[in-house]
N, CA, C and O atoms as a printed pandas DataFrame, in Angstrom:
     atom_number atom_name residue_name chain_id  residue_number  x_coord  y_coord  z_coord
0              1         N          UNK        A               1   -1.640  167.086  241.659
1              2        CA          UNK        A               1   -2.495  166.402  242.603
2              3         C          UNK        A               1   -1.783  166.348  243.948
3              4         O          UNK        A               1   -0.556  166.353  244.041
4              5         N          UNK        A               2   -2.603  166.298  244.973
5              6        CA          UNK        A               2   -2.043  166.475  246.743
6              7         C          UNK        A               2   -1.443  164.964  246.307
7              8         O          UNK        A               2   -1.536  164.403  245.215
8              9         N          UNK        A               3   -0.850  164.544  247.440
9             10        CA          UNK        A               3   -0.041  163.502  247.960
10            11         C          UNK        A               3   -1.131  162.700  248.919
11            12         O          UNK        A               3   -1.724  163.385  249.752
12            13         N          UNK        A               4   -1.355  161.616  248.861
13            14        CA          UNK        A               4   -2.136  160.386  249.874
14            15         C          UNK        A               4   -1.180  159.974  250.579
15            16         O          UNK        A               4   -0.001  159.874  250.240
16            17         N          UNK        A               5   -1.616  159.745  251.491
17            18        CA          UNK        A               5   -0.674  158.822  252.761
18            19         C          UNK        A               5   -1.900  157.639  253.083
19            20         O          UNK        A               5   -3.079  157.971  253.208
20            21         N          UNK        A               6   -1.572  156.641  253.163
21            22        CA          UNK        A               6   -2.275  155.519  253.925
22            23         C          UNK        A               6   -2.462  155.882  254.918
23            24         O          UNK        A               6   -1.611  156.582  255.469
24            25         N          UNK        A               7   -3.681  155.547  255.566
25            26        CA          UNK        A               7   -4.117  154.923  256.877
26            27         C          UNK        A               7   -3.294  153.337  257.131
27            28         O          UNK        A               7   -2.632  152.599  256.402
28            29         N          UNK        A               8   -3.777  153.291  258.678
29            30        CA          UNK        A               8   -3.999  151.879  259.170
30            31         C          UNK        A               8   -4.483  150.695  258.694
31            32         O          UNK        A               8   -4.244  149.581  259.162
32            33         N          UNK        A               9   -5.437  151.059  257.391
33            34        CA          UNK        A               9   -6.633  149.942  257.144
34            35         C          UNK        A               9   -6.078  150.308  255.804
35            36         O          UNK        A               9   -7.062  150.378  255.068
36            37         N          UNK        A              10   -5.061  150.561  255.155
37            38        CA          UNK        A              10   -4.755  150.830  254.053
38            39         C          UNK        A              10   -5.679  151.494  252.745
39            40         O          UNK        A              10   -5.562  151.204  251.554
40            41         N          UNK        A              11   -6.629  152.477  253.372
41            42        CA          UNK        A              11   -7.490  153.468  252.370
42            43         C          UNK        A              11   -6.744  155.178  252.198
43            44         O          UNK        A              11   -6.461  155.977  253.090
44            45         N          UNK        A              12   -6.629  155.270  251.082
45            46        CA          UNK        A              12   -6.933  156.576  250.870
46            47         C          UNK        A              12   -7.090  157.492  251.629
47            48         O          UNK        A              12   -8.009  157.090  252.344
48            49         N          UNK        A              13   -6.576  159.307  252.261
49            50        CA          UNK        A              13   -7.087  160.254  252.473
50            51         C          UNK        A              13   -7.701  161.067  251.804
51            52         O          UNK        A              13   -7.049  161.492  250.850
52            53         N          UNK        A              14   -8.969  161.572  251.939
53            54        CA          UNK        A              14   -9.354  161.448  251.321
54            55         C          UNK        A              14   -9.375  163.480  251.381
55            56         O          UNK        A              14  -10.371  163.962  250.842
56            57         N          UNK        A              15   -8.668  164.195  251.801
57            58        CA          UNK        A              15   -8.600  165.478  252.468
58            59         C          UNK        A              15   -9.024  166.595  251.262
59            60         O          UNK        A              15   -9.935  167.418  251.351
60            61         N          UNK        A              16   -8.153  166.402  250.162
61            62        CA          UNK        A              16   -8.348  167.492  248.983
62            63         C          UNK        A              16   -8.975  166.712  248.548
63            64         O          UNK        A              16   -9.936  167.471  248.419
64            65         N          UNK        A              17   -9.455  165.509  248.049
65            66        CA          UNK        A              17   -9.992  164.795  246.533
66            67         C          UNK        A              17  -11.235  165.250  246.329
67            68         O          UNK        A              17  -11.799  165.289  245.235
68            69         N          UNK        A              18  -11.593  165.531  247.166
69            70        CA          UNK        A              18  -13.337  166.528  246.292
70            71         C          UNK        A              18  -12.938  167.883  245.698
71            72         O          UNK        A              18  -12.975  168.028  244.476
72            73         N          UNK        A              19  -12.624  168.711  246.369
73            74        CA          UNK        A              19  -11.865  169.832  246.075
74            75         C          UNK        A              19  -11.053  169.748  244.521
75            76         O          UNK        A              19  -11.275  170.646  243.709
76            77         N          UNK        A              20  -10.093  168.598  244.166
77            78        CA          UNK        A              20   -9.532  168.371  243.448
78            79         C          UNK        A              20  -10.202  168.318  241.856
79            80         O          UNK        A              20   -9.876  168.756  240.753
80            81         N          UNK        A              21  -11.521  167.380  242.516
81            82        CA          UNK        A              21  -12.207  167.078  241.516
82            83         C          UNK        A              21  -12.900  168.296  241.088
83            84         O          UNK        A              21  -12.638  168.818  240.005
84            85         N          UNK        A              22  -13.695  168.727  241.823
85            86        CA          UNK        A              22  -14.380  170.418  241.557
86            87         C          UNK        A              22  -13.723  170.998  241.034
87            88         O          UNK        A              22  -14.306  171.751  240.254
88            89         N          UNK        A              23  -12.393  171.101  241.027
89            90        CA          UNK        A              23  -11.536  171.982  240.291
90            91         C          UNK        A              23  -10.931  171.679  238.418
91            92         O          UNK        A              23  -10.498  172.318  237.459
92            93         N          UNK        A              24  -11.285  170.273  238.814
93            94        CA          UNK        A              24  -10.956  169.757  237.138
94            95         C          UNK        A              24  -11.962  169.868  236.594
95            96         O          UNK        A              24  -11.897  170.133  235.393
96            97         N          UNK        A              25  -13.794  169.664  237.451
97            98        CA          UNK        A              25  -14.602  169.621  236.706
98            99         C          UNK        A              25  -14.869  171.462  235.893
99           100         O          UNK        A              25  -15.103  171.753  234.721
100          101         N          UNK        A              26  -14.723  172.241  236.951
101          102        CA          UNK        A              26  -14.853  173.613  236.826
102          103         C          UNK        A              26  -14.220  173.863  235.756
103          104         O          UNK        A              26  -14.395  174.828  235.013
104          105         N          UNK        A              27  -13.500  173.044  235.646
105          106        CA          UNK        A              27  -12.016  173.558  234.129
106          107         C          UNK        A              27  -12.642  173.175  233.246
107          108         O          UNK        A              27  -13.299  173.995  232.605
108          109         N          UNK        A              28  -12.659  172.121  232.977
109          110        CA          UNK        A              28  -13.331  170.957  232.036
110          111         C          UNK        A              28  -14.472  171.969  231.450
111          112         O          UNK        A              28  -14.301  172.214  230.256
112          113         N          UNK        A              29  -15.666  172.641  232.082
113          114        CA          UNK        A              29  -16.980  173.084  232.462
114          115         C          UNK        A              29  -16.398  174.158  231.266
115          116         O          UNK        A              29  -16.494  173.920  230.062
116          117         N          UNK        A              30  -15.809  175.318  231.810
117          118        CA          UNK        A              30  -14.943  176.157  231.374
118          119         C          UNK        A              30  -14.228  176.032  229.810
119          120         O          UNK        A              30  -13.971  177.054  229.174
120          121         N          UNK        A              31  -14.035  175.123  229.451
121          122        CA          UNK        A              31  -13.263  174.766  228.203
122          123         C          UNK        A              31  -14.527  174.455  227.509
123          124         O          UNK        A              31  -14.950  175.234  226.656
124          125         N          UNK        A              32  -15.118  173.445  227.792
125          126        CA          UNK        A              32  -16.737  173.338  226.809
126          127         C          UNK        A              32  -17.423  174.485  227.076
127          128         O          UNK        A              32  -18.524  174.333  226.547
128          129         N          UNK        A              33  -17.380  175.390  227.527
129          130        CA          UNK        A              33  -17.837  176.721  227.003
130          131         C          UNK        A              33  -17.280  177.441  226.113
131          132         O          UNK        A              33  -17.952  178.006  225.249
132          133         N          UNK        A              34  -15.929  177.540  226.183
133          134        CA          UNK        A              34  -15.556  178.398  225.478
134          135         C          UNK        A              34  -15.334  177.900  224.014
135          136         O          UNK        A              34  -15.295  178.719  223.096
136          137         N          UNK        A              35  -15.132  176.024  223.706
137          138        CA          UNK        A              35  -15.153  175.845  222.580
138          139         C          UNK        A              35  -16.452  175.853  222.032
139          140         O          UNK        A              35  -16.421  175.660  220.817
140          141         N          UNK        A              36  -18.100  176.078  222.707
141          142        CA          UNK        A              36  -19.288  176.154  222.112
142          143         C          UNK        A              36  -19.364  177.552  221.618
143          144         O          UNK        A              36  -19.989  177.902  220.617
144          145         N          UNK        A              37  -18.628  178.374  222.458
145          146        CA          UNK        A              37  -18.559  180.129  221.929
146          147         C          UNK        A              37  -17.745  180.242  220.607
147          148         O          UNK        A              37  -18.158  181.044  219.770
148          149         N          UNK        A              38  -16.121  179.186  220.220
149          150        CA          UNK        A              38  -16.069  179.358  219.143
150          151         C          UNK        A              38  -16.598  178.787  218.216
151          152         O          UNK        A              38  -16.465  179.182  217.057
152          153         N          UNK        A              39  -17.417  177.571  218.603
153          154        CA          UNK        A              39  -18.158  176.964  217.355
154          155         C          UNK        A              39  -18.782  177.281  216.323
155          156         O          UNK        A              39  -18.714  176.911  215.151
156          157         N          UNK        A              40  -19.933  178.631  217.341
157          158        CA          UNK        A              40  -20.763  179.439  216.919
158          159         C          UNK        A              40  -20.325  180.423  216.477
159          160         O          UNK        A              40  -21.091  180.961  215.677
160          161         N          UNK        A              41  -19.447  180.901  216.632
161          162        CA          UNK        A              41  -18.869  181.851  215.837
162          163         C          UNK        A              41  -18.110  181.733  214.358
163          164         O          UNK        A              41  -17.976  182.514  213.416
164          165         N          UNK        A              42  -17.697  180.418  214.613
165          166        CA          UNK        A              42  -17.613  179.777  212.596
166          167         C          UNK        A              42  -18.237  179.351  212.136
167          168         O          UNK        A              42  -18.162  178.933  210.981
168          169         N          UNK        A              43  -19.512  179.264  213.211
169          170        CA          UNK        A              43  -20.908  178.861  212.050
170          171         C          UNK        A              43  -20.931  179.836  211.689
171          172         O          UNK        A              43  -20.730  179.776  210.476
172          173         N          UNK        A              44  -21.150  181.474  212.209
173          174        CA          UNK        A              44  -21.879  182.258  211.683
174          175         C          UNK        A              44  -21.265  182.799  211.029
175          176         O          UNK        A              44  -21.720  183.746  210.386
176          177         N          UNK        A              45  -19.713  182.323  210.918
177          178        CA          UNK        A              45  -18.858  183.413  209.759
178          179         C          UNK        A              45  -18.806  182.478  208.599
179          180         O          UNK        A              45  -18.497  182.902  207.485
180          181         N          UNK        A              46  -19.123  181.107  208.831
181          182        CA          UNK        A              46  -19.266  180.274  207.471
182          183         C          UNK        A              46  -20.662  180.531  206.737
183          184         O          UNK        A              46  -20.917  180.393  205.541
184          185         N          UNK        A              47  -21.342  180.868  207.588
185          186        CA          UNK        A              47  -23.161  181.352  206.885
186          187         C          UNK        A              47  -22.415  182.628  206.015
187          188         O          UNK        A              47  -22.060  182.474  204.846
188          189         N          UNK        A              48  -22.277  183.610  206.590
189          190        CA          UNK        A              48  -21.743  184.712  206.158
190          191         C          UNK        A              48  -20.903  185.163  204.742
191          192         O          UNK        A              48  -20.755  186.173  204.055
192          193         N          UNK        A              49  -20.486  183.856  204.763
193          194        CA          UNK        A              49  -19.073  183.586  203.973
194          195         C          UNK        A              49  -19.621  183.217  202.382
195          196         O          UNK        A              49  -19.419  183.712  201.274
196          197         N          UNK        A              50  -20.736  181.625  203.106
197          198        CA          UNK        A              50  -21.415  181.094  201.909
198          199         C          UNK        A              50  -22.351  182.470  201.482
199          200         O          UNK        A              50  -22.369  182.601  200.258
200          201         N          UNK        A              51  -22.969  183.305  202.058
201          202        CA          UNK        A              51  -24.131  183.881  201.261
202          203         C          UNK        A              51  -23.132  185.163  200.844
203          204         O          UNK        A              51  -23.767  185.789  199.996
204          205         N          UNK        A              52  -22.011  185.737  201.043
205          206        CA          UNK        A              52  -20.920  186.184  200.233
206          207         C          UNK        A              52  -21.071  185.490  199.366
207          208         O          UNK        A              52  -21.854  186.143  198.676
208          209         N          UNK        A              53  -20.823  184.258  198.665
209          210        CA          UNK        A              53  -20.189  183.826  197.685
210          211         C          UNK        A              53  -21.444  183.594  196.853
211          212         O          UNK        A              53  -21.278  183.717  195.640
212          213         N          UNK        A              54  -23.260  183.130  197.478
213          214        CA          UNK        A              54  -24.401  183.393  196.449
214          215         C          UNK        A              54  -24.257  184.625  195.790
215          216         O          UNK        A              54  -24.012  184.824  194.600
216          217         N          UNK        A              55  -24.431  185.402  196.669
217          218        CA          UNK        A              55  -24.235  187.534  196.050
218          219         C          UNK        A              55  -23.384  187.301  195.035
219          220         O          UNK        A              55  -23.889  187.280  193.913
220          221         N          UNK        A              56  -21.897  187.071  195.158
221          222        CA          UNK        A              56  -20.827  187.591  194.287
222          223         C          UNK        A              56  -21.083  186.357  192.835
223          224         O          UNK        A              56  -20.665  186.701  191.729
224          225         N          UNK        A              57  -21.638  185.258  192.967
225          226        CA          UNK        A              57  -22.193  184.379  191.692
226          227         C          UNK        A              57  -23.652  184.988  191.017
227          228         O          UNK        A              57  -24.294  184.673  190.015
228          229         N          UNK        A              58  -23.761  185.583  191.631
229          230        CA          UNK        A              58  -25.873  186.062  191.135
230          231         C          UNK        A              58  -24.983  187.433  190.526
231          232         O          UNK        A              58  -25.575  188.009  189.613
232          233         N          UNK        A              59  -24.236  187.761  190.741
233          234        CA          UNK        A              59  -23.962  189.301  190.059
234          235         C          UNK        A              59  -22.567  189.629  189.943
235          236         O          UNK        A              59  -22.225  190.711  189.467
């Protein structure tokens, strides 16, 4: 994170903190995508898996 310096009136600069935030949210954004991409992908290898294992019990 940038560095704040006080003002006069003792608030916050406020120079990067949007920027800052856009950038964690973008990440954040980024990571819940990619864990919904593997989610779905062990659903569909657990579907896969279970109807392997109906087949190999039926015969």
């Amino acid at each position: 994170m940038k560095n704040y310096s006080l003002h006069k009136n003792n608030t916050l600069k406020e120079d990067n903190f949007k920027n800052e935030i856009s950038v964690i949210n973008n990440s954040a954004i980024k990571m819940i995508k990619k864990i919904e991409k593997e989610l779905e992908k062990r659903i569909l290898y657990e579907k896969e898996i279970m109807q392997k294992n109906r087949l190999a019990s039926m015969g």
